mmCIF file of N, CA and C in Angstrom:
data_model
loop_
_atom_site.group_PDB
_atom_site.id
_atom_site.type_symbol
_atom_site.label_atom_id
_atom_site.label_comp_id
_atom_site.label_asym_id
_atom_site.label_seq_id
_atom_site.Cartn_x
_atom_site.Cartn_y
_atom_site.Cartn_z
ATOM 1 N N UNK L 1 126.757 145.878 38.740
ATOM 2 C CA UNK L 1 126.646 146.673 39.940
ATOM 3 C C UNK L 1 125.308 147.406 39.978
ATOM 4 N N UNK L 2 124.859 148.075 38.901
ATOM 5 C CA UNK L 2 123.382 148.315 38.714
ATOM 6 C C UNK L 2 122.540 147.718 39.183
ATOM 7 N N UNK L 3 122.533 146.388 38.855
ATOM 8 C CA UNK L 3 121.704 145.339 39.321
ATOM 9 C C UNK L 3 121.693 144.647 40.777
ATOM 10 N N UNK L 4 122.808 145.231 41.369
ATOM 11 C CA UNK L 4 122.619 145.142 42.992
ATOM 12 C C UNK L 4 121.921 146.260 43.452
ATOM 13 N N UNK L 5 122.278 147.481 42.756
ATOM 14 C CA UNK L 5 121.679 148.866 43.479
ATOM 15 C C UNK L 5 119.894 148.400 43.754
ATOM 16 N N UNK L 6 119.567 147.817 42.835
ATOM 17 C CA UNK L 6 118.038 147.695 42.564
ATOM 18 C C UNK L 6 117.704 147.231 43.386
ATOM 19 N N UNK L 7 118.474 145.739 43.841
ATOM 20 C CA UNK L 7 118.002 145.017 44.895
ATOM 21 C C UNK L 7 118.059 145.207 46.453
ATOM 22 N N UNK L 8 119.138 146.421 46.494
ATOM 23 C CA UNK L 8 119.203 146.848 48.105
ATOM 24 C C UNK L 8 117.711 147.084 48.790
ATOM 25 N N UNK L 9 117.361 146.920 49.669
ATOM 26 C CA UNK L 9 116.357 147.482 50.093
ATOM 27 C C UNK L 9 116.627 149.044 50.292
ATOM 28 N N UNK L 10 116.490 150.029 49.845
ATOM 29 C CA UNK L 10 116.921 151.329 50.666
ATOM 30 C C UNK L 10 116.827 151.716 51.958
ATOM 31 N N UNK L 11 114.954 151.625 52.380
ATOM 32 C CA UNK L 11 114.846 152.087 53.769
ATOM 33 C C UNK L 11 115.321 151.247 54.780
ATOM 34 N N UNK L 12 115.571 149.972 54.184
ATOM 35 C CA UNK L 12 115.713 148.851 55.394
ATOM 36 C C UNK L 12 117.339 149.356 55.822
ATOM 37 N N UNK L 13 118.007 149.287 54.637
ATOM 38 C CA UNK L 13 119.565 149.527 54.635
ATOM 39 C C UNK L 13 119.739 150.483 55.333
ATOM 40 N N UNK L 14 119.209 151.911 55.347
ATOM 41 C CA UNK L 14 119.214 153.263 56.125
ATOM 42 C C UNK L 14 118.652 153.103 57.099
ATOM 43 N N UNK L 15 117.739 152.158 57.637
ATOM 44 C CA UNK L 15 117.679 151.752 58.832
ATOM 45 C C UNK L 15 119.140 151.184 59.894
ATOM 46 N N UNK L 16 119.377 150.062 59.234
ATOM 47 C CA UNK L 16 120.390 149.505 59.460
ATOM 48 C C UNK L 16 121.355 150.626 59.828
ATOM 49 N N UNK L 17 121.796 151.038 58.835
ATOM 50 C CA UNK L 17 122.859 151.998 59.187
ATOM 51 C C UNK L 17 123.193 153.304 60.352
ATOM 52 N N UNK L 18 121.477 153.778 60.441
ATOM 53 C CA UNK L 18 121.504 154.411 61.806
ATOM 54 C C UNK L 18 121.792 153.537 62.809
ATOM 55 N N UNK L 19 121.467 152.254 63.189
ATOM 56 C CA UNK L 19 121.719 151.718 63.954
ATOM 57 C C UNK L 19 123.005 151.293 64.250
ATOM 58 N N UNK L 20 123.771 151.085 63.244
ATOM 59 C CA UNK L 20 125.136 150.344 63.089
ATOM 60 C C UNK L 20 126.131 151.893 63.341
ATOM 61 N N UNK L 21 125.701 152.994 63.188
ATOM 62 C CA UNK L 21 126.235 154.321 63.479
ATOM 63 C C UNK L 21 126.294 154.541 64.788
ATOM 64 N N UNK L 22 125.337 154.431 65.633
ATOM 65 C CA UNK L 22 124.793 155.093 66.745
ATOM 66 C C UNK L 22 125.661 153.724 67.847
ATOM 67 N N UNK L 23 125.703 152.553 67.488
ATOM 68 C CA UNK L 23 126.464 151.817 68.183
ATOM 69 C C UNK L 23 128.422 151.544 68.407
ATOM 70 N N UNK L 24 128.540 152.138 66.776
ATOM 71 C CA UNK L 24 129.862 152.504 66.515
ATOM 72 C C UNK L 24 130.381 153.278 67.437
ATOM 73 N N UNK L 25 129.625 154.255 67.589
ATOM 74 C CA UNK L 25 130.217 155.274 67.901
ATOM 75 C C UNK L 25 129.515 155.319 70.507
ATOM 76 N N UNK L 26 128.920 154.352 70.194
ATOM 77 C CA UNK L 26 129.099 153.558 71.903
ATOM 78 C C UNK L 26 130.215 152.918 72.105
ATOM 79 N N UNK L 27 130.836 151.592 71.147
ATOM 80 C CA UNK L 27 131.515 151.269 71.452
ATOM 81 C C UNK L 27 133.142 151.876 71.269
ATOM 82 N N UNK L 28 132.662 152.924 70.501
ATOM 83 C CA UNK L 28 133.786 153.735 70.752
ATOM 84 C C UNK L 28 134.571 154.624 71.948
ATOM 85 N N UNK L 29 133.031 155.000 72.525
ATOM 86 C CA UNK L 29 133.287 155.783 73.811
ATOM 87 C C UNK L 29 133.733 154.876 75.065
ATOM 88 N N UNK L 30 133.173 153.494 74.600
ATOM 89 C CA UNK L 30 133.627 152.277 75.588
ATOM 90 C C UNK L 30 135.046 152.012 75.398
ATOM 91 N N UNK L 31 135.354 152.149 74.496
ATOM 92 C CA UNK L 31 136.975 151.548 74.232
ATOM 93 C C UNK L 31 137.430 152.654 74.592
ATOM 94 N N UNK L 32 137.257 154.100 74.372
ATOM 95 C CA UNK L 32 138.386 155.045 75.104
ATOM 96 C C UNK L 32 138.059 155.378 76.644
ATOM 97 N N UNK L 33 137.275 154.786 77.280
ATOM 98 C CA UNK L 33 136.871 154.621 78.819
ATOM 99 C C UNK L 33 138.458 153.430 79.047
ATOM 100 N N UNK L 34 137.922 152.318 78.738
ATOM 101 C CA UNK L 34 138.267 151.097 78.836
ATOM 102 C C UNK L 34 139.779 151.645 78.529
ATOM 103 N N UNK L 35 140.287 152.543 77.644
ATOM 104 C CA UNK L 35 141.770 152.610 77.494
ATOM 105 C C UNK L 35 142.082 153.549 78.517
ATOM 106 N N UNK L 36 141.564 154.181 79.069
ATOM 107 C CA UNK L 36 141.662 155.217 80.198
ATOM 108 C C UNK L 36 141.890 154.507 81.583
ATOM 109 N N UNK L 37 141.307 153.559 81.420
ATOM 110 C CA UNK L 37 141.684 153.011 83.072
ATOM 111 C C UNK L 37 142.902 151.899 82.615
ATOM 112 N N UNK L 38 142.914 151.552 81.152
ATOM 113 C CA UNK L 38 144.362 150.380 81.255
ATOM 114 C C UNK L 38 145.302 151.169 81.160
ATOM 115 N N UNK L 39 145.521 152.145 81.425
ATOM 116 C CA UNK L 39 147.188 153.158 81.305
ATOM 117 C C UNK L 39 147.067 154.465 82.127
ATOM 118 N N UNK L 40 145.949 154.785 82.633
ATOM 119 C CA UNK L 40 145.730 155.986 83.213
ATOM 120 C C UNK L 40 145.217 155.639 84.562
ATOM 121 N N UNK L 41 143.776 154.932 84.751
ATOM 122 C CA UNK L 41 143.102 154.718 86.197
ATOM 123 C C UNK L 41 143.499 154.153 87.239
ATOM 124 N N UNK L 42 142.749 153.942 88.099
ATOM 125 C CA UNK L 42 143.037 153.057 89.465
ATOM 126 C C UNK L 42 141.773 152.720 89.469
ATOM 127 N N UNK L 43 141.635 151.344 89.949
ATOM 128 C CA UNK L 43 143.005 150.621 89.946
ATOM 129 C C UNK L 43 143.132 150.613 88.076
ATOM 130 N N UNK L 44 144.331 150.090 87.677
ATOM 131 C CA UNK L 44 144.062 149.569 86.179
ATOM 132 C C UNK L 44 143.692 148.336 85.663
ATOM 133 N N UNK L 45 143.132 148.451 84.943
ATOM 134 C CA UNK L 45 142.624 147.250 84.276
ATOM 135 C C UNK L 45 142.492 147.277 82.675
ATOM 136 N N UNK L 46 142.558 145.747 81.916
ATOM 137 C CA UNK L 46 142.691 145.836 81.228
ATOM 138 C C UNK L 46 141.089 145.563 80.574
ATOM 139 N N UNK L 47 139.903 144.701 80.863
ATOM 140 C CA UNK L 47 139.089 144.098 80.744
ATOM 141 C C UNK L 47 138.079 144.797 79.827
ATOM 142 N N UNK L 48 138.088 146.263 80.302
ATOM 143 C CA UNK L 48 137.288 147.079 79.152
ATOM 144 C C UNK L 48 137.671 147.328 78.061
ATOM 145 N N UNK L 49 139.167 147.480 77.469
ATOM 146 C CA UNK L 49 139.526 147.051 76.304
ATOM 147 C C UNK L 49 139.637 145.705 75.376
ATOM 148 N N UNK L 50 139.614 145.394 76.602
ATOM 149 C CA UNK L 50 139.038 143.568 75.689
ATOM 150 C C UNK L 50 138.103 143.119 75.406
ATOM 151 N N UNK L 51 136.977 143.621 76.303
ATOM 152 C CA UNK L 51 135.378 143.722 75.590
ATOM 153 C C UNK L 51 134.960 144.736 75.017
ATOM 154 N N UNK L 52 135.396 145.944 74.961
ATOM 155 C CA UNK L 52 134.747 147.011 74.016
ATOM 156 C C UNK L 52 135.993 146.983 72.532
ATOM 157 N N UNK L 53 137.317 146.423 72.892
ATOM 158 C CA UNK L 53 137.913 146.347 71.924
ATOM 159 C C UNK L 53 137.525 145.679 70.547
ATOM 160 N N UNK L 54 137.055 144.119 71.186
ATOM 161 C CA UNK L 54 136.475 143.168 70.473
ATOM 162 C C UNK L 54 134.979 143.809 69.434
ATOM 163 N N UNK L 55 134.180 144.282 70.545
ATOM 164 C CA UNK L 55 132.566 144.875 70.335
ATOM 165 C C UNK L 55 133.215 145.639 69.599
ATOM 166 N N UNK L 56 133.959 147.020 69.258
ATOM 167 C CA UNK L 56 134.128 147.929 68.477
ATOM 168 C C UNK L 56 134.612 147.352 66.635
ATOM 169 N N UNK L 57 135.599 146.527 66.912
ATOM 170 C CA UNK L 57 136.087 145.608 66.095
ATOM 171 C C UNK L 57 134.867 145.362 65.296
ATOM 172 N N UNK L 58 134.188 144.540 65.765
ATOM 173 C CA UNK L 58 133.300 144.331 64.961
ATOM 174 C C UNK L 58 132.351 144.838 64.404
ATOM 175 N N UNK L 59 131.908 145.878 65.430
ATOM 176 C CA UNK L 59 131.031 146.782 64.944
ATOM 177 C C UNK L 59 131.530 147.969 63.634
ATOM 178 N N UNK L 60 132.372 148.292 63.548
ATOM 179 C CA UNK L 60 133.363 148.959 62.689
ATOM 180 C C UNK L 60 133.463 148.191 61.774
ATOM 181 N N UNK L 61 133.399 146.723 61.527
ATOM 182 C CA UNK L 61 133.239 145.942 59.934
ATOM 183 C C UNK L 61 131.566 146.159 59.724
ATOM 184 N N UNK L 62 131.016 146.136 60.250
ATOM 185 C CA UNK L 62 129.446 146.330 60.326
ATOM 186 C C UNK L 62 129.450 147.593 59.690
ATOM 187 N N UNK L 63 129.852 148.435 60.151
ATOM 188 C CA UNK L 63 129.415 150.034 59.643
ATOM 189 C C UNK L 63 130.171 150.198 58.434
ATOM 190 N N UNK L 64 131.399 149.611 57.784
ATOM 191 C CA UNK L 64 131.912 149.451 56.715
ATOM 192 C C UNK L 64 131.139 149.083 55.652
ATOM 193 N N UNK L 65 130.549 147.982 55.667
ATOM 194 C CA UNK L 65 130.119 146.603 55.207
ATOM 195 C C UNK L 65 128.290 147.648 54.841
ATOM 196 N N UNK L 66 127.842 148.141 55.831
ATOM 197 C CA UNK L 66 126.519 148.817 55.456
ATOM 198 C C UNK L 66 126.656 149.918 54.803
ATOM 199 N N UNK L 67 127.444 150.938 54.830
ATOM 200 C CA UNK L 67 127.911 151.883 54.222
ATOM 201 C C UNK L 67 128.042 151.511 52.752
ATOM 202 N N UNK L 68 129.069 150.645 52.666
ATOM 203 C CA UNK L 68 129.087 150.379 51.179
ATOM 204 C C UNK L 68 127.775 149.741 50.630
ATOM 205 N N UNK L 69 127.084 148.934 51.270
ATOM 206 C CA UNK L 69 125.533 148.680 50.378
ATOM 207 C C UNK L 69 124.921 150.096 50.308
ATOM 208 N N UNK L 70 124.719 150.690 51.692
ATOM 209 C CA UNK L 70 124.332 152.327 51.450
ATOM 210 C C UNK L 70 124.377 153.450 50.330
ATOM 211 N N UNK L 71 125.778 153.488 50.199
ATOM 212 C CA UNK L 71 126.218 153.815 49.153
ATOM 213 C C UNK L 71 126.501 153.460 47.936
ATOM 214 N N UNK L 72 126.112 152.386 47.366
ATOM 215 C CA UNK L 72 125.648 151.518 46.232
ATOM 216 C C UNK L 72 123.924 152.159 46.289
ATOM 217 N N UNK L 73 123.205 151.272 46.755
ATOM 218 C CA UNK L 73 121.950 152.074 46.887
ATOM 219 C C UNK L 73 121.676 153.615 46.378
ATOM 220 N N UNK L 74 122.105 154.151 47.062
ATOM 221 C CA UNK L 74 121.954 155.686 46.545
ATOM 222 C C UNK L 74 123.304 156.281 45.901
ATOM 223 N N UNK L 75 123.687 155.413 44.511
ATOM 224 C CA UNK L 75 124.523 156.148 44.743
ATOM 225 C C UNK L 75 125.450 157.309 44.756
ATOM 226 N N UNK L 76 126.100 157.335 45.964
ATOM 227 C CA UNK L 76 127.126 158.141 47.006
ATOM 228 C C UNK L 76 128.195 158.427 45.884
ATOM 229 N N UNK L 77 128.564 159.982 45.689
ATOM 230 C CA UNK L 77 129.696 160.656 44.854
ATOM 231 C C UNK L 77 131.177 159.976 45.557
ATOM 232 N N UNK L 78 132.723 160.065 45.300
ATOM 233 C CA UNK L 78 133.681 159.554 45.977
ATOM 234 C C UNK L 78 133.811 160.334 46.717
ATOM 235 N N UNK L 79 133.376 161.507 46.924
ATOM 236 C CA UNK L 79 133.795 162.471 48.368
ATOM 237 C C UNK L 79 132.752 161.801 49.360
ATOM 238 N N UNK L 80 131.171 161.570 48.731
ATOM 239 C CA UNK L 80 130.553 161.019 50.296
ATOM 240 C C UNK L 80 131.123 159.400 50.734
ATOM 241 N N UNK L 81 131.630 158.920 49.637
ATOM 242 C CA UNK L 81 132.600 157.147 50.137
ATOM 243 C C UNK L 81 133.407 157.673 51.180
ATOM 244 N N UNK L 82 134.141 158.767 50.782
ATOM 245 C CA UNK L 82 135.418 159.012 51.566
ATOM 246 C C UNK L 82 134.867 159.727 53.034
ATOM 247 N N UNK L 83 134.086 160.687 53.033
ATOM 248 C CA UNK L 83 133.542 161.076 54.049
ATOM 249 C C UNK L 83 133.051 159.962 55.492
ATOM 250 N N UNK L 84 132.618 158.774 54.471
ATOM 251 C CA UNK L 84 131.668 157.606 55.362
ATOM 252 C C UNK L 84 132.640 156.987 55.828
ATOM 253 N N UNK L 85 134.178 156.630 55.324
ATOM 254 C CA UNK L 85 135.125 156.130 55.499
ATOM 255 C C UNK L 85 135.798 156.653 56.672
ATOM 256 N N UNK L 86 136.059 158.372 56.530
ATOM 257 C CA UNK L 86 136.728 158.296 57.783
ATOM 258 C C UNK L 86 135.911 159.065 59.107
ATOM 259 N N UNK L 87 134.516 159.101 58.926
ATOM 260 C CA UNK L 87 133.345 159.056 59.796
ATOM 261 C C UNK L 87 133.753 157.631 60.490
ATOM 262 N N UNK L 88 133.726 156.437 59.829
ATOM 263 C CA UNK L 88 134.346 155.269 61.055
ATOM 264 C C UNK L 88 135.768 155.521 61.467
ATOM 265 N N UNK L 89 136.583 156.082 61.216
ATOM 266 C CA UNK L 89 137.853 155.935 62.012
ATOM 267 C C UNK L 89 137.719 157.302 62.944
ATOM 268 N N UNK L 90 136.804 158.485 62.501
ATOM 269 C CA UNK L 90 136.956 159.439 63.818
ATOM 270 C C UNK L 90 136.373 158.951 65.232
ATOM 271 N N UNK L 91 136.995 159.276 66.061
ATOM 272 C CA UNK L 91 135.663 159.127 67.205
ATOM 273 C C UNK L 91 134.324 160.057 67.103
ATOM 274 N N UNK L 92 132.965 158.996 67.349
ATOM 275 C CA UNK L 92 131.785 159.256 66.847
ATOM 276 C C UNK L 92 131.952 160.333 65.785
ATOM 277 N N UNK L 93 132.470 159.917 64.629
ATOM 278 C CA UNK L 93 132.909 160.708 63.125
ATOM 279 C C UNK L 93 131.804 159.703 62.793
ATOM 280 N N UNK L 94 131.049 158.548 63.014
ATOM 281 C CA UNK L 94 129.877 157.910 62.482
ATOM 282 C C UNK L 94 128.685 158.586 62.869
ATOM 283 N N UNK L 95 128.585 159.148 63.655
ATOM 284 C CA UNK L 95 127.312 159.683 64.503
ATOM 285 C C UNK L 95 127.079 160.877 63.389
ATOM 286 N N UNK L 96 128.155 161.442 63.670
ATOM 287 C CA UNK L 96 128.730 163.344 62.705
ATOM 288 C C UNK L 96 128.398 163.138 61.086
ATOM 289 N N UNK L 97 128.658 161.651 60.549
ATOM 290 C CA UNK L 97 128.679 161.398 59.401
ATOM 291 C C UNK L 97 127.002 161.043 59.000
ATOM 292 N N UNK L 98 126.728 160.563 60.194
ATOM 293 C CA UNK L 98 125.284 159.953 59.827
ATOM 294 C C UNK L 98 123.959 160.722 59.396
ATOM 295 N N UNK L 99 124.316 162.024 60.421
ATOM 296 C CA UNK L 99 123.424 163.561 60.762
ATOM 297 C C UNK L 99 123.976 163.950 59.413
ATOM 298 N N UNK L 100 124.902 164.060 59.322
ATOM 299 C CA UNK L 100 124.909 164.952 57.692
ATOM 300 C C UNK L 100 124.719 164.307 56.284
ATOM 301 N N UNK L 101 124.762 163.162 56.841
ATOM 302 C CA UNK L 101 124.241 162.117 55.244
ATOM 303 C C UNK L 101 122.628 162.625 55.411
ATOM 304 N N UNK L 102 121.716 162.045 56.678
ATOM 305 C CA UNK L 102 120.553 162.456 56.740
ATOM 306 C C UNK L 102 120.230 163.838 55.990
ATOM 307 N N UNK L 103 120.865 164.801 57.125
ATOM 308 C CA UNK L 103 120.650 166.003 56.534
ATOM 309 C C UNK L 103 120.507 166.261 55.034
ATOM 310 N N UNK L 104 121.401 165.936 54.322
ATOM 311 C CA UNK L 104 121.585 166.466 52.947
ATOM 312 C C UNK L 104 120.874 165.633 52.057
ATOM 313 N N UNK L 105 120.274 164.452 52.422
ATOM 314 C CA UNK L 105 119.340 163.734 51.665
ATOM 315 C C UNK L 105 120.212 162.253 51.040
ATOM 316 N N UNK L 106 121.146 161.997 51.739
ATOM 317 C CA UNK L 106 122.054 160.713 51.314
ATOM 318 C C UNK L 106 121.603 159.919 51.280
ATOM 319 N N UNK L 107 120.394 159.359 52.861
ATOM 320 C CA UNK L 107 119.816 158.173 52.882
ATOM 321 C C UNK L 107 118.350 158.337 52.773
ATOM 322 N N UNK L 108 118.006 158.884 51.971
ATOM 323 C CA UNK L 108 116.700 158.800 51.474
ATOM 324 C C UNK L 108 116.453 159.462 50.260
ATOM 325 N N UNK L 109 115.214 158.375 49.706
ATOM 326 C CA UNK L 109 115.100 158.326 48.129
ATOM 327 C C UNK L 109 114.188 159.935 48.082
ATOM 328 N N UNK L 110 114.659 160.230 46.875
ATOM 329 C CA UNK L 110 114.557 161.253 46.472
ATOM 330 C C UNK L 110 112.509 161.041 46.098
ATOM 331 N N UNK L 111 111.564 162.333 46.495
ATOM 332 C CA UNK L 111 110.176 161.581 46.028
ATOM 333 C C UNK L 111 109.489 161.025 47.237
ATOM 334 N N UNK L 112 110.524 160.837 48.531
ATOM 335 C CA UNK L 112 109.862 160.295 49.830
ATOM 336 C C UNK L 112 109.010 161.089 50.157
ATOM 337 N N UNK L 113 108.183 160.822 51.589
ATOM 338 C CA UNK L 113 107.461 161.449 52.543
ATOM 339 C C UNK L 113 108.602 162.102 53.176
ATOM 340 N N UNK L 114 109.687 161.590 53.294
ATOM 341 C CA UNK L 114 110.727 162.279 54.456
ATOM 342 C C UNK L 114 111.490 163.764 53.580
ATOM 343 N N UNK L 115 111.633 163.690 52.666
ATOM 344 C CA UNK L 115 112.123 164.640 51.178
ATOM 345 C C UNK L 115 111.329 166.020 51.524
ATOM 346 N N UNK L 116 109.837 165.784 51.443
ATOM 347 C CA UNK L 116 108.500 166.363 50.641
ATOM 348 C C UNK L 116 108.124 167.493 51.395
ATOM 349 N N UNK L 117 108.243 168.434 50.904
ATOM 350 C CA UNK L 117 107.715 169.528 51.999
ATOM 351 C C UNK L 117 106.420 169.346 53.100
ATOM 352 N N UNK L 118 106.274 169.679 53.831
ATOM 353 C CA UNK L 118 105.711 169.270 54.997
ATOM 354 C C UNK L 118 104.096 169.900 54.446
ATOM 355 N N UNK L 119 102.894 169.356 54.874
ATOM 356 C CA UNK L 119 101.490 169.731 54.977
ATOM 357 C C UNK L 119 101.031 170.794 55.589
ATOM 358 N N UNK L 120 100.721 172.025 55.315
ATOM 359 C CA UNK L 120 99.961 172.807 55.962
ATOM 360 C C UNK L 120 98.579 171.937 56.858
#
Protein backbone atom coordinates (compact mmCIF):
# COMPACT_ATOMS: atom_id res chain seq x y z
CA UNK A 1 0.00 0.00 0.00
CA UNK A 2 3.06 2.28 0.52
CA UNK A 3 4.00 1.71 -2.78
CA UNK A 4 0.76 2.96 -4.30
CA UNK A 5 0.85 6.10 -2.03
CA UNK A 6 4.13 7.00 -4.00
CA UNK A 7 2.67 6.55 -7.21
CA UNK A 8 -0.56 8.68 -6.82
CA UNK A 9 -0.01 11.76 -8.45
CA UNK A 10 -1.05 14.14 -5.50
CA UNK A 11 -1.84 17.43 -7.25
CA UNK A 12 -3.40 15.75 -10.18
CA UNK A 13 -5.61 13.54 -7.70
CA UNK A 14 -6.65 16.87 -5.66
CA UNK A 15 -7.39 18.22 -8.75
CA UNK A 16 -9.61 15.56 -9.68
CA UNK A 17 -11.30 15.55 -6.60
CA UNK A 18 -12.35 19.21 -6.53
CA UNK A 19 -13.86 18.52 -9.55
CA UNK A 20 -15.56 15.23 -8.80
CA UNK A 21 -16.86 17.29 -5.45
CA UNK A 22 -18.21 20.31 -7.00
CA UNK A 23 -20.20 18.03 -9.54
CA UNK A 24 -21.45 15.62 -6.81
CA UNK A 25 -22.85 17.88 -5.17
CA UNK A 26 -24.79 19.53 -8.87
CA UNK A 27 -26.03 16.46 -9.44
CA UNK A 28 -27.29 16.33 -6.26
CA UNK A 29 -29.23 19.49 -6.33
CA UNK A 30 -30.51 18.02 -9.76
CA UNK A 31 -31.86 14.92 -8.30
CA UNK A 32 -33.68 16.75 -5.42
CA UNK A 33 -35.22 19.29 -8.14
CA UNK A 34 -36.00 16.28 -10.31
CA UNK A 35 -37.61 14.50 -7.06
CA UNK A 36 -39.61 17.61 -6.36
CA UNK A 37 -41.52 17.71 -9.44
CA UNK A 38 -41.95 13.56 -9.51
CA UNK A 39 -44.15 13.69 -6.22
CA UNK A 40 -44.65 17.30 -5.53
CA UNK A 41 -44.84 19.58 -9.02
CA UNK A 42 -47.00 20.28 -11.89
CA UNK A 43 -47.17 19.02 -14.03
CA UNK A 44 -45.18 15.79 -12.61
CA UNK A 45 -42.68 14.18 -14.10
CA UNK A 46 -40.48 11.67 -13.72
CA UNK A 47 -37.50 12.41 -16.32
CA UNK A 48 -35.29 14.50 -13.99
CA UNK A 49 -34.84 11.70 -11.73
CA UNK A 50 -33.85 9.48 -14.34
CA UNK A 51 -31.21 11.65 -15.68
CA UNK A 52 -29.86 13.25 -12.64
CA UNK A 53 -30.56 9.91 -10.86
CA UNK A 54 -28.32 8.00 -13.22
CA UNK A 55 -25.58 11.26 -13.44
CA UNK A 56 -25.55 11.30 -9.54
CA UNK A 57 -25.10 7.47 -9.40
CA UNK A 58 -22.26 7.70 -11.00
CA UNK A 59 -20.80 10.54 -10.02
CA UNK A 60 -20.98 9.38 -6.30
CA UNK A 61 -18.75 6.13 -7.38
CA UNK A 62 -16.39 8.77 -8.83
CA UNK A 63 -16.11 10.76 -5.64
CA UNK A 64 -15.76 7.42 -3.67
CA UNK A 65 -13.25 5.89 -5.90
CA UNK A 66 -11.04 9.49 -5.78
CA UNK A 67 -11.33 9.97 -2.24
CA UNK A 68 -9.91 6.76 -1.47
CA UNK A 69 -6.74 7.34 -3.87
CA UNK A 70 -6.88 10.88 -2.05
CA UNK A 71 -6.67 9.52 0.98
CA UNK A 72 -4.06 6.89 0.35
CA UNK A 73 -1.95 9.73 -1.05
CA UNK A 74 -1.94 11.81 1.92
CA UNK A 75 -2.50 9.67 4.20
CA UNK A 76 -6.05 10.59 5.74
CA UNK A 77 -6.49 9.55 9.78
CA UNK A 78 -10.02 7.14 10.03
CA UNK A 79 -11.97 10.15 11.20
CA UNK A 80 -10.97 12.12 7.82
CA UNK A 81 -12.06 8.42 5.73
CA UNK A 82 -15.17 8.70 7.66
CA UNK A 83 -15.74 12.38 7.30
CA UNK A 84 -15.13 11.97 3.21
CA UNK A 85 -17.57 9.11 3.42
CA UNK A 86 -20.45 10.73 4.68
CA UNK A 87 -19.54 14.22 2.91
CA UNK A 88 -20.90 11.92 -0.21
CA UNK A 89 -24.09 10.80 1.29
CA UNK A 90 -24.95 14.46 2.78
CA UNK A 91 -26.43 16.77 0.39
CA UNK A 92 -23.45 18.91 -0.93
CA UNK A 93 -21.70 17.24 2.43
CA UNK A 94 -18.94 16.91 -0.68
CA UNK A 95 -18.67 20.56 -1.33
CA UNK A 96 -18.62 21.09 2.96
CA UNK A 97 -16.13 18.18 3.00
CA UNK A 98 -13.95 19.47 0.28
CA UNK A 99 -13.53 23.29 1.87
CA UNK A 100 -12.49 21.71 5.02
CA UNK A 101 -10.11 19.04 3.71
CA UNK A 102 -8.59 22.17 1.74
CA UNK A 103 -8.74 24.23 4.64
CA UNK A 104 -6.88 22.11 7.09
CA UNK A 105 -4.23 21.03 4.66
CA UNK A 106 -5.70 17.38 3.59
CA UNK A 107 -5.08 17.91 -0.05
CA UNK A 108 -1.93 19.37 -0.17
CA UNK A 109 1.60 18.26 0.39
CA UNK A 110 2.97 19.55 3.23
CA UNK A 111 6.34 22.06 1.89
CA UNK A 112 3.95 23.42 -1.05
CA UNK A 113 3.65 26.95 -2.43
CA UNK A 114 -0.06 26.57 -1.35
CA UNK A 115 1.14 25.53 2.62
CA UNK A 116 3.96 28.43 2.72
CA UNK A 117 3.35 31.58 4.21
CA UNK A 118 2.65 34.14 1.75
CA UNK A 119 5.61 36.87 0.38
CA UNK A 120 5.79 40.19 1.67
Amino acid sequence: MAAMSRTIDRHRTAGWFRIVAFTEAVTWVGLLVGMYFKYLGSPRTEIGVKIFGMAHGLVFIAFVVVAVLLGMAFKWSATTWLLALLGSIVPLGSVIFLMWAERTGRTVAKGTAATAPPVA
